[in-house]
mmCIF file of C-alpha atoms in Angstrom:
data_model
loop_
_atom_site.group_PDB
_atom_site.id
_atom_site.type_symbol
_atom_site.label_atom_id
_atom_site.label_comp_id
_atom_site.label_asym_id
_atom_site.label_seq_id
_atom_site.Cartn_x
_atom_site.Cartn_y
_atom_site.Cartn_z
ATOM 1 C CA MET A 1 14.659 -84.986 -33.495
ATOM 2 C CA LYS A 2 12.716 -82.364 -32.481
ATOM 3 C CA GLU A 3 10.710 -83.105 -34.986
ATOM 4 C CA LEU A 4 9.669 -86.810 -34.223
ATOM 5 C CA LYS A 5 6.586 -85.949 -32.132
ATOM 6 C CA ARG A 6 4.644 -83.742 -34.001
ATOM 7 C CA LEU A 7 5.119 -85.802 -37.240
ATOM 8 C CA ARG A 8 4.298 -88.585 -35.164
ATOM 9 C CA ILE A 9 1.253 -87.231 -33.413
ATOM 10 C CA GLU A 10 0.276 -86.083 -37.326
ATOM 11 C CA ALA A 11 0.194 -89.211 -38.874
ATOM 12 C CA ASN A 12 -2.263 -90.079 -36.024
ATOM 13 C CA LEU A 13 0.420 -92.459 -34.148
ATOM 14 C CA SER A 14 1.451 -93.675 -30.923
ATOM 15 C CA GLN A 15 4.939 -94.341 -29.839
ATOM 16 C CA GLU A 16 4.175 -97.996 -29.366
ATOM 17 C CA GLU A 17 2.489 -98.272 -33.321
ATOM 18 C CA LEU A 18 5.373 -96.224 -35.131
ATOM 19 C CA ALA A 19 7.680 -98.277 -32.861
ATOM 20 C CA LYS A 20 5.701 -101.701 -34.820
ATOM 21 C CA LYS A 21 5.298 -100.062 -38.197
ATOM 22 C CA ALA A 22 9.460 -98.903 -37.997
ATOM 23 C CA GLY A 23 10.718 -102.117 -36.491
ATOM 24 C CA ILE A 24 12.668 -100.339 -33.434
ATOM 25 C CA SER A 25 12.017 -99.726 -29.705
ATOM 26 C CA ARG A 26 9.317 -97.803 -28.113
ATOM 27 C CA VAL A 27 11.914 -96.644 -25.711
ATOM 28 C CA ALA A 28 14.126 -95.352 -28.854
ATOM 29 C CA ILE A 29 11.405 -93.118 -30.463
ATOM 30 C CA SER A 30 10.421 -92.090 -26.955
ATOM 31 C CA LEU A 31 14.698 -90.455 -25.924
ATOM 32 C CA LEU A 32 14.220 -89.444 -29.612
ATOM 33 C CA GLU A 33 11.367 -87.432 -28.732
ATOM 34 C CA ASN A 34 12.976 -86.217 -25.650
ATOM 35 C CA GLY A 35 16.165 -85.478 -27.411
ATOM 36 C CA LYS A 36 17.747 -87.578 -24.745
ATOM 37 C CA SER A 37 19.202 -89.674 -28.006
ATOM 38 C CA VAL A 38 20.592 -87.645 -30.412
ATOM 39 C CA ASP A 39 22.952 -89.627 -31.942
ATOM 40 C CA ALA A 40 20.662 -91.776 -34.150
ATOM 41 C CA LYS A 41 21.556 -94.364 -36.883
ATOM 42 C CA GLY A 42 21.051 -93.145 -40.482
ATOM 43 C CA SER A 43 19.323 -96.991 -40.140
ATOM 44 C CA THR A 44 17.003 -95.657 -37.635
ATOM 45 C CA ILE A 45 16.352 -92.467 -39.667
ATOM 46 C CA LYS A 46 15.676 -94.020 -42.958
ATOM 47 C CA LYS A 47 13.227 -97.035 -40.417
ATOM 48 C CA LEU A 48 11.326 -93.954 -39.362
ATOM 49 C CA SER A 49 11.590 -91.952 -42.086
ATOM 50 C CA ASP A 50 9.988 -95.196 -44.281
ATOM 51 C CA ALA A 51 7.163 -95.971 -41.323
ATOM 52 C CA LEU A 52 6.348 -92.051 -41.783
ATOM 53 C CA GLN A 53 5.490 -91.795 -44.823
ATOM 54 C CA ILE A 54 7.844 -88.595 -45.434
ATOM 55 C CA ASP A 55 11.484 -87.955 -46.752
ATOM 56 C CA PRO A 56 13.983 -88.171 -44.487
ATOM 57 C CA LYS A 57 15.540 -85.171 -44.954
ATOM 58 C CA VAL A 58 12.696 -84.376 -42.952
ATOM 59 C CA LEU A 59 13.881 -85.726 -39.748
ATOM 60 C CA LEU A 60 17.822 -84.480 -40.777
ATOM 61 C CA CYS A 61 17.266 -81.243 -41.801
ATOM 62 C CA SER A 62 14.938 -80.149 -38.285
ATOM 63 C CA GLU A 63 18.422 -81.917 -36.848
ATOM 64 C CA THR A 64 20.837 -80.208 -38.285
ATOM 65 C CA TYR A 65 18.538 -76.803 -37.509
ATOM 66 C CA VAL A 66 18.772 -77.020 -33.968
ATOM 67 C CA SER A 67 22.788 -78.158 -33.832
ATOM 68 C CA ILE A 68 22.824 -74.613 -36.226
ATOM 69 C CA ASN A 69 20.667 -72.693 -33.065
ATOM 70 C CA LYS A 70 22.371 -74.569 -30.211
ATOM 71 C CA ASP A 71 25.445 -72.804 -30.834
ATOM 72 C CA THR A 72 24.099 -69.163 -31.063
#
């Protein structure tokens, strides 16, 4: 999730703080932010979007855009 780090920083949260708010591990957030895990479950996206107080589409749309552009 390419936008996750930017959104987390805009929310003034550390990885640890976001992890606690979302109920997922800090390692999972690090992997997502660094593109080492691109297969986020819907429940993870929902938890992250709730913690960041954003629409889940914000995270999903950025991934779709990135995936499309990787093929070109």
